[in-house]
Short mmCIF file of C-alpha atoms and ligand atoms in Angstrom, two decimals:
data_model
loop_
_atom_site.label_atom_id
_atom_site.label_comp_id
_atom_site.label_asym_id
_atom_site.label_seq_id
_atom_site.Cartn_x
_atom_site.Cartn_y
_atom_site.Cartn_z
CA UNK A 16 0.00 0.00 0.00
CA UNK A 17 1.32 3.46 -0.86
CA UNK A 18 2.13 5.65 2.13
CA UNK A 19 1.63 9.41 2.26
CA UNK A 20 4.77 11.31 1.23
CA UNK A 21 3.56 14.90 1.68
CA UNK A 22 0.50 17.13 1.40
CA UNK A 23 0.17 20.57 -0.17
CA UNK A 24 -2.28 23.39 -0.29
CA UNK A 25 -2.31 27.05 -1.03
CA UNK A 26 -4.44 29.26 1.20
CA UNK A 27 -4.15 32.31 -1.07
CA UNK A 28 -5.63 32.96 -4.45
CA UNK A 29 -4.05 35.03 -7.19
CA UNK A 30 -5.56 36.13 -10.45
CA UNK A 31 -4.44 34.73 -13.80
CA UNK A 32 -5.55 37.49 -16.13
CA UNK A 33 -8.92 38.76 -14.88
CA UNK A 34 -10.71 35.43 -15.38
CA UNK A 35 -9.07 32.83 -13.19
CA UNK A 36 -8.81 33.24 -9.40
CA UNK A 37 -6.39 30.37 -8.77
CA UNK A 38 -4.78 28.64 -5.87
CA UNK A 39 -1.36 27.40 -6.98
CA UNK A 40 -1.28 23.88 -5.54
CA UNK A 41 2.21 23.05 -6.81
CA UNK A 42 4.58 24.19 -9.53
CA UNK A 43 7.88 23.31 -11.17
CA UNK A 44 9.50 25.78 -8.78
CA UNK A 45 8.62 23.77 -5.69
CA UNK A 46 7.77 20.14 -6.52
CA UNK A 47 8.84 19.41 -10.09
CA UNK A 48 10.77 16.21 -9.47
CA UNK A 49 8.59 14.88 -6.64
CA UNK A 50 5.49 15.06 -8.84
CA UNK A 51 7.03 14.38 -12.28
CA UNK A 52 5.66 14.22 -14.98
CA UNK A 53 3.21 16.77 -13.52
CA UNK A 54 4.72 20.27 -13.42
CA UNK A 55 2.03 22.53 -12.06
CA UNK A 56 -1.53 22.57 -10.80
CA UNK A 57 -3.68 25.69 -10.58
CA UNK A 58 -7.12 25.32 -9.01
CA UNK A 59 -9.46 28.10 -10.17
CA UNK A 60 -12.60 28.74 -8.12
CA UNK A 61 -15.03 27.62 -7.02
CA UNK A 62 -16.37 31.14 -7.35
CA UNK A 63 -19.52 32.77 -8.73
CA UNK A 64 -19.09 35.36 -11.47
CA UNK A 65 -21.81 37.98 -11.98
CA UNK A 66 -23.23 38.46 -15.49
CA UNK A 67 -21.02 40.59 -17.73
CA UNK A 68 -20.34 41.44 -21.35
CA UNK A 69 -16.68 42.11 -20.49
CA UNK A 70 -14.32 39.37 -21.75
CA UNK A 71 -12.66 37.89 -18.69
CA UNK A 72 -9.56 35.79 -19.09
CA UNK A 73 -5.99 35.96 -20.26
CA UNK A 74 -4.87 37.25 -23.66
CA UNK A 75 -2.27 35.89 -26.07
CA UNK A 76 0.72 34.27 -24.35
CA UNK A 77 3.17 31.48 -25.30
CA UNK A 78 4.10 28.07 -23.92
CA UNK A 79 6.92 25.65 -24.84
CA UNK A 80 8.10 22.28 -23.61
CA UNK A 81 4.99 20.74 -22.02
CA UNK A 82 1.20 20.27 -22.26
CA UNK A 83 -1.57 22.24 -20.55
CA UNK A 84 -4.58 20.23 -19.46
CA UNK A 85 -7.70 22.18 -18.53
CA UNK A 86 -10.49 20.32 -16.76
CA UNK A 87 -13.76 22.23 -16.37
CA UNK A 88 -16.12 21.41 -13.47
CA UNK A 89 -18.39 24.47 -13.72
CA UNK A 90 -18.55 27.35 -16.17
CA UNK A 91 -17.08 27.57 -19.62
CA UNK A 92 -13.66 28.30 -21.14
CA UNK A 93 -12.94 29.46 -24.69
CA UNK A 94 -9.53 28.93 -26.19
CA UNK A 95 -7.76 29.83 -29.46
CA UNK A 96 -4.22 29.00 -30.43
CA UNK A 97 -1.64 29.68 -33.12
CA UNK A 98 -1.71 26.07 -34.37
CA UNK A 99 -5.31 26.66 -35.46
CA UNK A 100 -6.72 24.79 -32.46
CA UNK A 101 -9.62 26.21 -30.55
CA UNK A 102 -12.90 25.53 -28.97
CA UNK A 103 -15.20 25.97 -26.07
CA UNK A 104 -15.21 23.56 -23.15
CA UNK A 105 -17.84 23.23 -20.44
CA UNK A 106 -18.56 21.06 -17.39
CA UNK A 107 -17.04 17.59 -17.79
CA UNK A 108 -14.96 18.59 -20.82
CA UNK A 109 -11.18 18.64 -21.01
CA UNK A 110 -8.78 20.56 -23.19
CA UNK A 111 -5.46 18.78 -23.69
CA UNK A 112 -3.14 21.23 -25.42
CA UNK A 113 0.33 20.19 -26.51
CA UNK A 114 2.54 23.28 -26.54
CA UNK A 115 5.71 21.23 -27.28
CA UNK A 116 7.89 23.32 -29.68
CA UNK A 117 5.74 26.36 -29.11
CA UNK A 118 2.26 27.76 -29.19
CA UNK A 119 0.60 31.11 -28.58
CA UNK A 120 -2.89 30.97 -27.14
CA UNK A 121 -5.57 32.88 -25.25
CA UNK A 122 -7.96 31.61 -22.57
CA UNK A 123 -11.25 33.36 -21.79
CA UNK A 124 -14.59 32.63 -20.19
CA UNK A 125 -17.19 31.51 -22.71
CA UNK A 126 -18.76 34.67 -24.21
CA UNK A 127 -22.35 33.44 -24.03
CA UNK A 128 -21.85 31.85 -20.60
CA UNK A 129 -20.42 35.12 -19.22
CA UNK A 130 -23.60 37.01 -20.16
CA UNK A 131 -25.46 35.00 -17.50
CA UNK A 132 -22.49 34.35 -15.23
CA UNK A 133 -22.59 31.62 -12.62
CA UNK A 134 -20.44 29.11 -10.80
CA UNK A 135 -16.94 28.67 -12.15
CA UNK A 136 -14.50 25.90 -11.22
CA UNK A 137 -11.63 24.42 -13.18
CA UNK A 138 -8.19 22.87 -12.84
CA UNK A 139 -5.25 23.55 -15.08
CA UNK A 140 -2.52 20.99 -14.97
CA UNK A 141 0.84 21.28 -16.74
CA UNK A 142 2.22 17.95 -17.88
CA UNK A 143 5.89 17.77 -18.77
CA UNK A 144 7.15 16.30 -22.04
CA UNK A 145 10.09 13.93 -22.30
CA UNK A 146 13.24 15.68 -23.60
CA UNK A 147 12.88 13.94 -26.98
CA UNK A 148 9.36 15.35 -27.47
CA UNK A 149 9.79 18.94 -26.24
CA UNK A 150 10.26 20.21 -29.79
CA UNK A 151 7.46 18.11 -31.33
CA UNK A 152 4.74 19.95 -33.29
CA UNK A 153 2.09 21.72 -31.22
CA UNK A 154 -1.34 20.12 -31.03
CA UNK A 155 -4.78 20.34 -29.47
CA UNK A 156 -7.18 17.66 -28.22
CA UNK A 157 -10.65 18.88 -27.36
CA UNK A 158 -12.14 16.09 -25.25
CA UNK A 159 -15.85 16.31 -24.49
CA UNK A 160 -17.63 14.73 -21.55
CA UNK A 161 -19.37 12.14 -23.76
CA UNK A 162 -15.98 10.81 -24.96
CA UNK A 163 -14.71 10.16 -21.43
CA UNK A 164 -15.54 6.63 -20.26
CA UNK A 165 -17.04 6.17 -16.82
CA UNK A 166 -16.17 3.19 -14.63
CA UNK A 167 -18.09 2.10 -11.54
CA UNK A 168 -15.76 1.72 -8.58
CA UNK A 169 -15.99 -1.63 -6.75
CA UNK A 170 -18.51 -1.94 -3.87
CA UNK A 171 -20.60 0.96 -5.21
CA UNK A 172 -18.01 3.37 -3.87
CA UNK A 173 -18.62 5.79 -6.74
CA UNK A 174 -17.38 6.43 -10.27
CA UNK A 175 -14.17 7.20 -12.11
CA UNK A 176 -14.07 9.15 -15.38
CA UNK A 177 -10.95 8.05 -17.23
CA UNK A 178 -9.49 11.12 -18.95
CA UNK A 179 -6.09 9.51 -19.56
CA UNK A 180 -4.74 6.06 -18.84
CA UNK A 181 -6.65 2.86 -18.22
CA UNK A 182 -8.74 1.38 -15.42
CA UNK A 183 -10.36 -2.06 -15.59
CA UNK A 184 -11.54 -2.35 -19.21
CA UNK A 185 -11.78 1.39 -19.98
CA UNK A 186 -9.13 3.60 -21.59
CA UNK A 187 -9.15 7.39 -21.53
CA UNK A 188 -9.25 9.32 -24.82
CA UNK A 189 -6.26 11.62 -24.14
CA UNK A 190 -3.12 10.81 -26.12
CA UNK A 191 -0.09 11.31 -23.88
CA UNK A 192 3.66 11.29 -24.55
CA UNK A 193 4.54 9.34 -21.40
CA UNK A 194 2.47 6.83 -19.42
CA UNK A 195 0.04 8.39 -16.95
CA UNK A 196 -3.38 8.20 -15.33
CA UNK A 197 -5.69 11.21 -14.98
CA UNK A 198 -9.06 10.27 -13.47
CA UNK A 199 -12.00 12.35 -12.22
CA UNK A 200 -13.32 10.47 -9.16
CA UNK A 201 -16.68 10.89 -7.40
CA UNK A 202 -16.75 8.91 -4.17
CA UNK A 203 -19.67 8.33 -1.79
CA UNK A 204 -19.41 9.33 1.86
CA UNK A 205 -18.14 6.43 3.95
CA UNK A 206 -16.81 4.40 1.03
CA UNK A 207 -13.33 2.91 1.10
CA UNK A 208 -11.59 2.97 -2.27
CA UNK A 209 -8.71 0.80 -3.34
CA UNK A 210 -7.07 1.71 -6.64
CA UNK A 211 -4.29 -0.12 -8.41
CA UNK A 212 -1.12 1.98 -8.47
CA UNK A 213 2.20 1.43 -10.14
CA UNK A 214 5.39 0.87 -8.15
CA UNK A 215 7.88 3.63 -8.99
CA UNK A 216 5.30 6.08 -10.30
CA UNK A 217 4.25 9.44 -8.93
CA UNK A 218 0.78 9.16 -7.38
CA UNK A 219 -1.33 11.99 -5.98
CA UNK A 220 -4.90 12.77 -5.06
CA UNK A 221 -6.38 16.27 -5.13
CA UNK A 222 -9.58 17.01 -3.19
CA UNK A 223 -11.94 19.47 -4.90
CA UNK A 224 -14.93 18.74 -2.67
CA UNK A 225 -15.40 16.67 0.44
CA UNK A 226 -12.76 15.04 2.57
CA UNK A 227 -10.73 11.83 2.50
CA UNK A 228 -8.83 9.88 5.13
CA UNK A 229 -5.51 8.29 4.23
CA UNK A 230 -3.90 5.13 5.68
CA UNK A 231 -2.27 7.21 8.40
CA UNK A 232 -5.66 8.48 9.52
CA UNK A 233 -4.90 11.98 8.30
CA UNK A 234 -7.96 13.85 6.98
CA UNK A 235 -7.35 15.69 3.70
CA UNK A 236 -9.88 18.43 3.01
CA UNK A 237 -10.85 20.71 0.18
CA UNK A 238 -8.22 22.25 -2.09
CA UNK A 239 -5.53 19.95 -0.70
CA UNK A 240 -3.25 17.58 -2.56
CA UNK A 241 -1.85 14.44 -1.03
CA UNK A 242 1.17 12.83 -2.70
CA UNK A 243 2.17 9.24 -2.04
CA UNK A 244 5.46 7.34 -1.89
CA UNK A 245 6.72 5.77 -5.11
CA UNK A 246 6.76 2.34 -3.45
CA UNK A 247 3.57 0.33 -3.14
CA UNK A 248 1.15 -1.04 -5.72
CA UNK A 249 -2.19 -0.01 -4.21
CA UNK A 250 -3.74 3.25 -3.12
CA UNK A 251 -6.29 3.00 -0.32
CA UNK A 252 -8.34 5.83 1.16
CA UNK A 253 -11.75 6.47 2.68
CA UNK A 254 -14.15 9.25 1.76
CA UNK A 255 -15.43 10.99 4.91
CA UNK A 256 -17.97 12.96 2.84
CA UNK A 257 -19.26 12.78 -0.74
CA UNK A 258 -16.04 13.75 -2.49
CA UNK A 259 -14.86 15.00 -5.88
CA UNK A 260 -11.23 14.03 -6.42
CA UNK A 261 -8.63 14.18 -9.16
CA UNK A 262 -6.38 11.12 -9.25
CA UNK A 263 -3.00 11.66 -10.88
CA UNK A 264 -0.36 9.06 -11.48
CA UNK A 265 2.52 8.91 -13.93
CA UNK A 266 5.95 7.59 -14.70
CA UNK A 267 8.54 10.12 -13.50
CA UNK A 268 10.62 11.46 -16.40
CA UNK A 269 13.88 11.69 -14.46
CA UNK A 270 15.26 14.47 -16.67
CA UNK A 271 16.53 17.96 -15.76
CA UNK A 272 13.78 20.58 -15.35
CA UNK A 273 14.50 24.24 -16.04
CA UNK A 274 11.44 26.45 -16.08
CA UNK A 275 10.85 30.14 -16.48
CA UNK A 276 7.31 31.54 -16.69
CA UNK A 277 5.51 29.85 -19.58
CA UNK A 278 8.48 27.77 -20.74
CA UNK A 279 9.75 24.51 -19.21
CA UNK A 280 12.81 22.95 -20.82
CA UNK A 281 15.88 20.92 -19.79
CA UNK A 282 18.59 23.63 -19.85
CA UNK A 283 19.03 27.39 -19.33
CA UNK A 284 20.16 27.73 -22.95
CA UNK A 285 16.88 26.21 -24.15
CA UNK A 286 14.96 28.77 -22.04
CA UNK A 287 16.90 31.66 -23.63
CA UNK A 288 16.16 30.13 -27.03
CA UNK A 289 12.45 29.92 -26.16
CA UNK A 290 12.31 33.67 -25.39
CA UNK A 291 14.14 34.42 -28.63
CA UNK A 292 11.88 32.18 -30.68
CA UNK A 293 8.73 33.63 -29.13
CA UNK A 294 9.87 37.22 -29.71
CA UNK A 295 10.81 36.51 -33.33
CA UNK A 296 7.40 34.94 -33.99
CA UNK A 297 8.61 31.34 -34.37
CA UNK A 298 5.92 30.05 -31.99
CA UNK A 299 3.31 31.44 -34.33
CA UNK A 300 0.90 34.29 -33.89
CA UNK A 301 -2.70 34.53 -32.91
CA UNK A 302 -4.78 36.16 -35.60
CA UNK A 303 -7.13 38.92 -34.56
CA UNK A 304 -10.44 37.54 -33.28
CA UNK A 305 -13.35 37.81 -35.68
CA UNK A 306 -15.99 40.11 -34.27
MN1 MN B 558 -1.82 29.32 -21.12
#
């Protein structure tokens, strides 16, 4: 059984643009190797936005060297990027954007959704790319709720939506560059859950709603992440309330991590190159929005 390695939370929110009030749960500055291949997790909301015609969000900015994974729980996010990718994602949908060699994109609240406003809650995860794939072509996978298979957990403990990876006979639709599991779990109050886990992999559980108890008896509440030891081939926890959880597991990349702002590479020289390439337009440009 995997033992708890450490827990993390961030009591303070900061704004990303004017659309995303996020708690930074971890980043490549503080837990890059411990949580590899996951580089960063921002938890936006839950918060209620009043109706507006103002476009809230963050304008054109670049990324290189990794993937951004946006999981929407409430509200709506619109995205456009320089590779021609784009779309609108709502509750249950996931945007899996491969920045790799470079992309310029913008992220805003859905225009129509914003007119009525409402509850907003999402997670953005940054997933690192192996060194050999950091300069691969950029790409975009828009994954809708209906494409994400749902698995019943044993003993009627709840359900798992398999975004990436495989559980029992169901495989998630996300194409990934290294092996990983990304599951949206809903667990009933009182249920004990046992999940298969891989020896040697990073394994973590993030609590969006509710509360879970780990093998040590420690209660992990809302907006907290618990990371487990690499040893052990099972993850066991109990839900103390009806809980919404994100289960993350992946093979650590074991390569140097050098990050600066929106770029995460393997060396300082590659970071300098990323700034140069962005400034000279090599990551592409975002064309003016049609009005
Ligand atoms: Mn971005």
